[in-house]
XYZ file of C-alpha atoms in Angstrom:
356
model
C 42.802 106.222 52.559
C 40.138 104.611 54.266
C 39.373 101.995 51.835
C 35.552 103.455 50.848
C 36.756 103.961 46.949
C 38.367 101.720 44.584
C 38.972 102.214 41.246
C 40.478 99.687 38.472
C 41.431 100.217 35.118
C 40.282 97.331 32.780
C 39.702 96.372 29.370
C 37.050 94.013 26.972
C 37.768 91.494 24.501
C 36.727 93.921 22.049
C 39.711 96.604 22.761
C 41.007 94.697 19.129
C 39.597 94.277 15.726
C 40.828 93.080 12.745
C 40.833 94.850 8.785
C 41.894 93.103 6.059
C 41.002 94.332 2.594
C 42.338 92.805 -0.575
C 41.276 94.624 -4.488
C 42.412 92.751 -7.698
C 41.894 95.026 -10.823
C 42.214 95.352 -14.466
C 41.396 97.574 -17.085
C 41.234 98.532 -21.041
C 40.827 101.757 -22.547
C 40.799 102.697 -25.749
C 41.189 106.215 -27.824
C 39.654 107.062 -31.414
C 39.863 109.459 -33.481
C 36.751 110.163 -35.984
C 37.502 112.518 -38.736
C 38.986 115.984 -37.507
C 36.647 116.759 -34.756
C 36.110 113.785 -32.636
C 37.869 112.024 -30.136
C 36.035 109.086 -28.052
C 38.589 107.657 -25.411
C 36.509 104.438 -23.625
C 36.809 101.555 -21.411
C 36.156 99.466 -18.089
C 38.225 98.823 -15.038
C 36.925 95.611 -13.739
C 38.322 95.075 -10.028
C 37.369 92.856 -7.296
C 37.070 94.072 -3.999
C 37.270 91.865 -0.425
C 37.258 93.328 2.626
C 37.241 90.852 6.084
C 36.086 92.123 9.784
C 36.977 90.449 12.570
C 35.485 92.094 15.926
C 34.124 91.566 19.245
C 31.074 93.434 20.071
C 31.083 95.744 23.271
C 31.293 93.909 26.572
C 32.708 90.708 25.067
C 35.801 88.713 27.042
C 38.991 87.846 25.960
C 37.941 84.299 25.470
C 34.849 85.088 22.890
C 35.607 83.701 19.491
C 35.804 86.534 17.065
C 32.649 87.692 14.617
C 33.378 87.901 11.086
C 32.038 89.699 8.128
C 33.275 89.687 4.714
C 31.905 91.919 1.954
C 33.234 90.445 -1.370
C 31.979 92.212 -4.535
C 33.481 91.991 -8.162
C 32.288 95.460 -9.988
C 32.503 96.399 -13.884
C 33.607 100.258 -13.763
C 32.788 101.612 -17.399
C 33.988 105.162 -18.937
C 33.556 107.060 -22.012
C 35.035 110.792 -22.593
C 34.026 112.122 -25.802
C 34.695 115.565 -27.059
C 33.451 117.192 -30.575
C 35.465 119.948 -31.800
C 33.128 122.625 -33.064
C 36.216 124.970 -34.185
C 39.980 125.453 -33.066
C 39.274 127.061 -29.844
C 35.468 125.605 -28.799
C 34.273 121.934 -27.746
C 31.761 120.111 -26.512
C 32.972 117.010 -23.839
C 30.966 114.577 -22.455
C 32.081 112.230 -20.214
C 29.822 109.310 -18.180
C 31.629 106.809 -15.580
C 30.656 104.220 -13.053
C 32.994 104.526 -9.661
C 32.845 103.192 -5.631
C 33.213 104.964 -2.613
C 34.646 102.273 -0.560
C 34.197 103.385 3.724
C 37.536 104.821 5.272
C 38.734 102.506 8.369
C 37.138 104.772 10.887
C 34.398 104.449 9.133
C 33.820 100.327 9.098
C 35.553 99.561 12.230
C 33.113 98.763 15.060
C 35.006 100.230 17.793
C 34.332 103.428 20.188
C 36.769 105.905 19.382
C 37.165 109.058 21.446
C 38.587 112.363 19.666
C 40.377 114.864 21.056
C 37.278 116.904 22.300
C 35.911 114.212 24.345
C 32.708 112.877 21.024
C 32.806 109.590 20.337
C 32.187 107.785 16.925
C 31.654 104.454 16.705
C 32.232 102.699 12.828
C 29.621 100.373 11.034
C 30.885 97.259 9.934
C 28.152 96.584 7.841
C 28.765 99.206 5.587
C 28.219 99.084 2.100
C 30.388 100.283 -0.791
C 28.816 103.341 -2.685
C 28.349 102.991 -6.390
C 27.672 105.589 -7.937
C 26.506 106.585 -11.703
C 28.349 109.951 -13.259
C 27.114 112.225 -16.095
C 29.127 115.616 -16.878
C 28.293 117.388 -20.208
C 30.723 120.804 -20.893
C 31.315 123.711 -23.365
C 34.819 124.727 -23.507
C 35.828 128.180 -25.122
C 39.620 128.773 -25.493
C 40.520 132.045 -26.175
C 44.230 131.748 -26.579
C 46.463 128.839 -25.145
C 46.456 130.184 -21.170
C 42.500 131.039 -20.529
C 39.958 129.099 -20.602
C 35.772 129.299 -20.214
C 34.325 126.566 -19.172
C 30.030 126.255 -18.436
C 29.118 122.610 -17.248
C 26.030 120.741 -16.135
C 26.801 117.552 -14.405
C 24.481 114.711 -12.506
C 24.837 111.692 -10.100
C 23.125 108.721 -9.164
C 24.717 107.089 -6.010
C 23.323 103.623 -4.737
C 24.076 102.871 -0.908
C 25.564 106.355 -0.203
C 27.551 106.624 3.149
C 26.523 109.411 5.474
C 27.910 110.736 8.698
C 24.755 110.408 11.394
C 24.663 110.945 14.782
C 21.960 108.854 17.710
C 20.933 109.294 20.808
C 23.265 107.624 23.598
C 23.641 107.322 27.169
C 27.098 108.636 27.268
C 29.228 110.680 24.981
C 27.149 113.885 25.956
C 24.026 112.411 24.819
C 24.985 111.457 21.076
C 27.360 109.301 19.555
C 28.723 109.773 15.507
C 28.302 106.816 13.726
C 27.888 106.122 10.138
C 25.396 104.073 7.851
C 23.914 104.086 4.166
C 21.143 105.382 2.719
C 19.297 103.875 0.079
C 20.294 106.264 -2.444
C 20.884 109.292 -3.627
C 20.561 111.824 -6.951
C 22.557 115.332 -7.448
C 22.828 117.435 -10.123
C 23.941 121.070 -10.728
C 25.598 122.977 -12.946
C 29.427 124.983 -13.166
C 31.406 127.600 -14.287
C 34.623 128.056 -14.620
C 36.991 130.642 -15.893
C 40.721 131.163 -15.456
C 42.298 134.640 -17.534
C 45.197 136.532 -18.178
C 44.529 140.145 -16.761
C 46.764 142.001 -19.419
C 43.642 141.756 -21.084
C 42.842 144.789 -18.433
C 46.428 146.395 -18.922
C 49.972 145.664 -19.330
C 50.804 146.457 -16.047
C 49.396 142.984 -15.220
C 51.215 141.215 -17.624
C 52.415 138.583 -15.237
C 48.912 138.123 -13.000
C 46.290 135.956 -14.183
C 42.508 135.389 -11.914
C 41.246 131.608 -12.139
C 37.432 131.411 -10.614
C 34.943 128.376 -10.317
C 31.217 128.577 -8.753
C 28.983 125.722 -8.362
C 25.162 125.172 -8.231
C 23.999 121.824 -6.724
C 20.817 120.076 -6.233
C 20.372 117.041 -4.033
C 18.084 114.582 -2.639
C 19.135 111.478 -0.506
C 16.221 108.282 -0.355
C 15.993 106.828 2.916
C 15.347 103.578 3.750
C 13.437 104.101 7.342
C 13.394 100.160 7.559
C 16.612 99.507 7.725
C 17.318 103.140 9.333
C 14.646 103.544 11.588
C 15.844 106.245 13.878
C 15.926 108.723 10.913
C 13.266 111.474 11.212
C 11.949 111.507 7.198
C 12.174 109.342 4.179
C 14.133 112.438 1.433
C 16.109 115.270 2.952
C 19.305 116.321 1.424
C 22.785 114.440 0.755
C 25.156 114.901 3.602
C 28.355 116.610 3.158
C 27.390 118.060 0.263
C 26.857 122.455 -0.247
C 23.931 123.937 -2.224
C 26.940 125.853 -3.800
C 30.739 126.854 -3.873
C 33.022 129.472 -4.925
C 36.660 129.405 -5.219
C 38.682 131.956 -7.145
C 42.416 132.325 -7.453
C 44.833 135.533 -8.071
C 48.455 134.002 -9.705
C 51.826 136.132 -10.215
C 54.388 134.228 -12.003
C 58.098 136.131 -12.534
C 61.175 135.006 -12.521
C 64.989 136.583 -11.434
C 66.611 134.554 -14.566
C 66.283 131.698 -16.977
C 65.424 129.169 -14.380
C 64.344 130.584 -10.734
C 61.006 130.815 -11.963
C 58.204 131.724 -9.218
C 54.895 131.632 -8.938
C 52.927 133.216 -6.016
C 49.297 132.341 -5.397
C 46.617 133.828 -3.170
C 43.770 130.779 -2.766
C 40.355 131.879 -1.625
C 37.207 129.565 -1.417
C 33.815 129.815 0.392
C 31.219 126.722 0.316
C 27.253 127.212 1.564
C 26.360 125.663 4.556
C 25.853 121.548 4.620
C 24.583 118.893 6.822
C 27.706 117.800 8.905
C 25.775 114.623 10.609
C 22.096 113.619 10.449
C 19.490 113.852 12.435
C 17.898 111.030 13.965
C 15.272 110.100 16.845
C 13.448 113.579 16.432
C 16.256 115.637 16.302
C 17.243 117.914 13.390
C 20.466 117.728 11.547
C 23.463 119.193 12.773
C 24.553 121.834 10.262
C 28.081 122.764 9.114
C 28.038 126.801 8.287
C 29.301 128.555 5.838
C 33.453 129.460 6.617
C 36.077 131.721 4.106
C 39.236 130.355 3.379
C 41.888 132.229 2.397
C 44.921 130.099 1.398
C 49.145 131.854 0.608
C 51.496 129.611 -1.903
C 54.862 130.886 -2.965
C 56.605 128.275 -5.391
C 60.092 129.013 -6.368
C 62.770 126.986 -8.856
C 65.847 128.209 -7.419
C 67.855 126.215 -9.973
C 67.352 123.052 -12.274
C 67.327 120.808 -9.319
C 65.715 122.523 -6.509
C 62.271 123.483 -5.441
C 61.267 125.435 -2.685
C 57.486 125.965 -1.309
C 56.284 128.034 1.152
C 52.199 127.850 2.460
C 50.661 129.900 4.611
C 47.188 128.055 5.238
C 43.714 129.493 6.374
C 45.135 133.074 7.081
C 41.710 134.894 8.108
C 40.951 132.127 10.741
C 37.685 132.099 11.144
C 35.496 130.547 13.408
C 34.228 127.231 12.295
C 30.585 126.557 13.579
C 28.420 123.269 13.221
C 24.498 124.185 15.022
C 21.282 121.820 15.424
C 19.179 122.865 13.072
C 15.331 124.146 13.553
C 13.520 121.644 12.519
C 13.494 118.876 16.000
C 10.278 117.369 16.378
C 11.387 116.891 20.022
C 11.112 119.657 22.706
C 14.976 121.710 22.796
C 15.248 123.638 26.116
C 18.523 125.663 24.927
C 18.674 128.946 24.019
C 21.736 128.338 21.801
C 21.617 125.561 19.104
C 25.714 125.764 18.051
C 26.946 122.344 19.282
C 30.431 123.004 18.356
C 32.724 126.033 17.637
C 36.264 126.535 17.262
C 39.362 127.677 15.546
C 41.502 125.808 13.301
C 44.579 128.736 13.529
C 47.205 129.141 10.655
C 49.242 126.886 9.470
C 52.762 127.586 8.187
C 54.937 125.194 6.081
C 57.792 125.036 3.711
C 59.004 122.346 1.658
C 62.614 121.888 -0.397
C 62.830 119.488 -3.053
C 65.723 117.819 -5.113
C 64.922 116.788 -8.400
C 67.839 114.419 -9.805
């Protein structure tokens, strides 16, 4: 009342920034048959890829011309599947692609943007697309024409990878998310995968059948401490990605006549933990742990038209938990290293559709 405080709410010339992204593509494929046991299907997409920024930096006026960047890249995307048949119910496939990871908007946008919570991530413009380099070699066993056994080994070579990090900040807590790439990065693991009828156990379970998939994965990220100088070591491991994975699936299909047909599905999967954002500046990773998910579907054709689809998502709830890691070469006075934890809850939907 007295004057001694004023406050004004303003904005900078860079409040605004401009995306404009334009990809051209083609492609040819082609599928052979050799004799009666192999099949080679082949080709390239070739695509070109443009994407324009226009931004201000932070602090800028109104009046302050815009910066622009424009990454323009034409790629040549090869692919080759090709699967020997050693018998009527066993093959080998191997299959070898080149793909792109292009950066989400959040991602490449240079503006501040404040979630929910109160962090702050702030998007890279100079981003480069990922290209990455895909092996995946399989033995497939077929018992009869509804189960399936499946053993894979698989490999990746990504060049530019983009990772989640997080740096040191005078606001935002201390830390602001921001994202960058790496110089690159190799994976490689190996699968299983397995999906049977259980009236193999009795005929009681005629109409239940178990699907299950596990994963083993190896990884190692090459970092660039040149061009990313706040990072703490030159190798660590690829960001986002699980030493391993499990997800299994219990199915019941019946029906009440010749076409309400159901199927009801109980989903469950459970990953190992995973660096959520790296470390920089001395500090360790932040660490996404390990979480069960345990998924309801009921899908019902109550005529020849209609669907119906009821989900009942992440039923046990459970407490989702990302913590600094060990590993800071600076000095951490907390007793407690979890930087976030929360609850997503339940989520219930149902969905009716019309098929003409």
């Amino acid at each position: 009342n007295s004057g001694l405080l004023k406050f004004t709410e303003e904005s900078t010339g860079d409040y605004k920034s401009k995306l404009h992204q334009t990809v051209n593509a083609g492609y040819a494929n082609g599928f052979l048959n050799f004799g009666e046991k192999w099949e080679v299907n082949g080709g390239a997409r070739v695509e070109s890829s443009v994407r324009e920024i226009k931004y201000r930096n932070i602090g800028d006026s109104f009046t302050d011309k815009y910066k622009k960047l424009t990454n323009d890249k034409l790629y040549v995307l090869p692919s080759l599947n090709v699967k020997y048949a050693l018998n009527e119910k066993n093959n080998i496939r191997f299959a070898a692609s080149k793909t792109i990871t292009k950066p989400i908007s959040i991602e490449v946008l240079p503006i501040q943007y404040v979630n929910p919570d109160g962090t702050v991530e702030l998007g890279n413009p100079n981003l480069e697309n990922s290209e990455n380099t895909n092996f995946d070699l399989k033995y497939e066993l077929f018992p009869n024409a509804k189960e399936m056994i499946v053993l894979g080994a698989f490999g990746k070579q990504i060049t530019n990878p983009i990772e989640r990090v997080f740096i040191p900040t005078a606001s935002s807590g201390g830390q602001i998310t921001t994202y960058q790439n790496s110089k690159q990065a190799t994976l490689f693991g190996a699968e299983l995968e397995i999906l049977l009828q259980l009236n193999r156990i009795s005929s009681v379970l005629n109409s239940f059948s178990w699907g299950f998939n596990a994963s083993l994965m190896k990884t190692s990220v090459e970092v660039d401490l040149i061009k990313n100088p706040l990072e703490n070591n030159s190798k660590r491991a690829l960001q986002g990605a699980s030493n391993w994975l499990i997800n299994s699936d219990l199915k019941y299909d019946f029906q009440f006549n010749e076409d309400m047909k159901n199927t009801i599905s109980v989903v469950y999967g459970l990953s190992g933990e995973k660096i959520y954002a790296v470390g920089t500046a001395g500090l360790d990773h932040i660490y996404e742990k390990p979480f069960s998910k345990l998924d309801f579907v009921w899908s019902s054709k109550l005529s020849k038209n209609i669907e119906a689809k009821l989900s009942v998502d992440n039923i046990l709830n459970p407490y989702f938990k990302r913590e600094l890691g060990n590993d800071s070469k600076v000095a951490i006075t907390e007793s407690d290293l979890v930087v976030k934890q929360y609850k997503r809850g339940t989520g219930f939907s149902l969905s009716i559709g019309y098929t003409f």
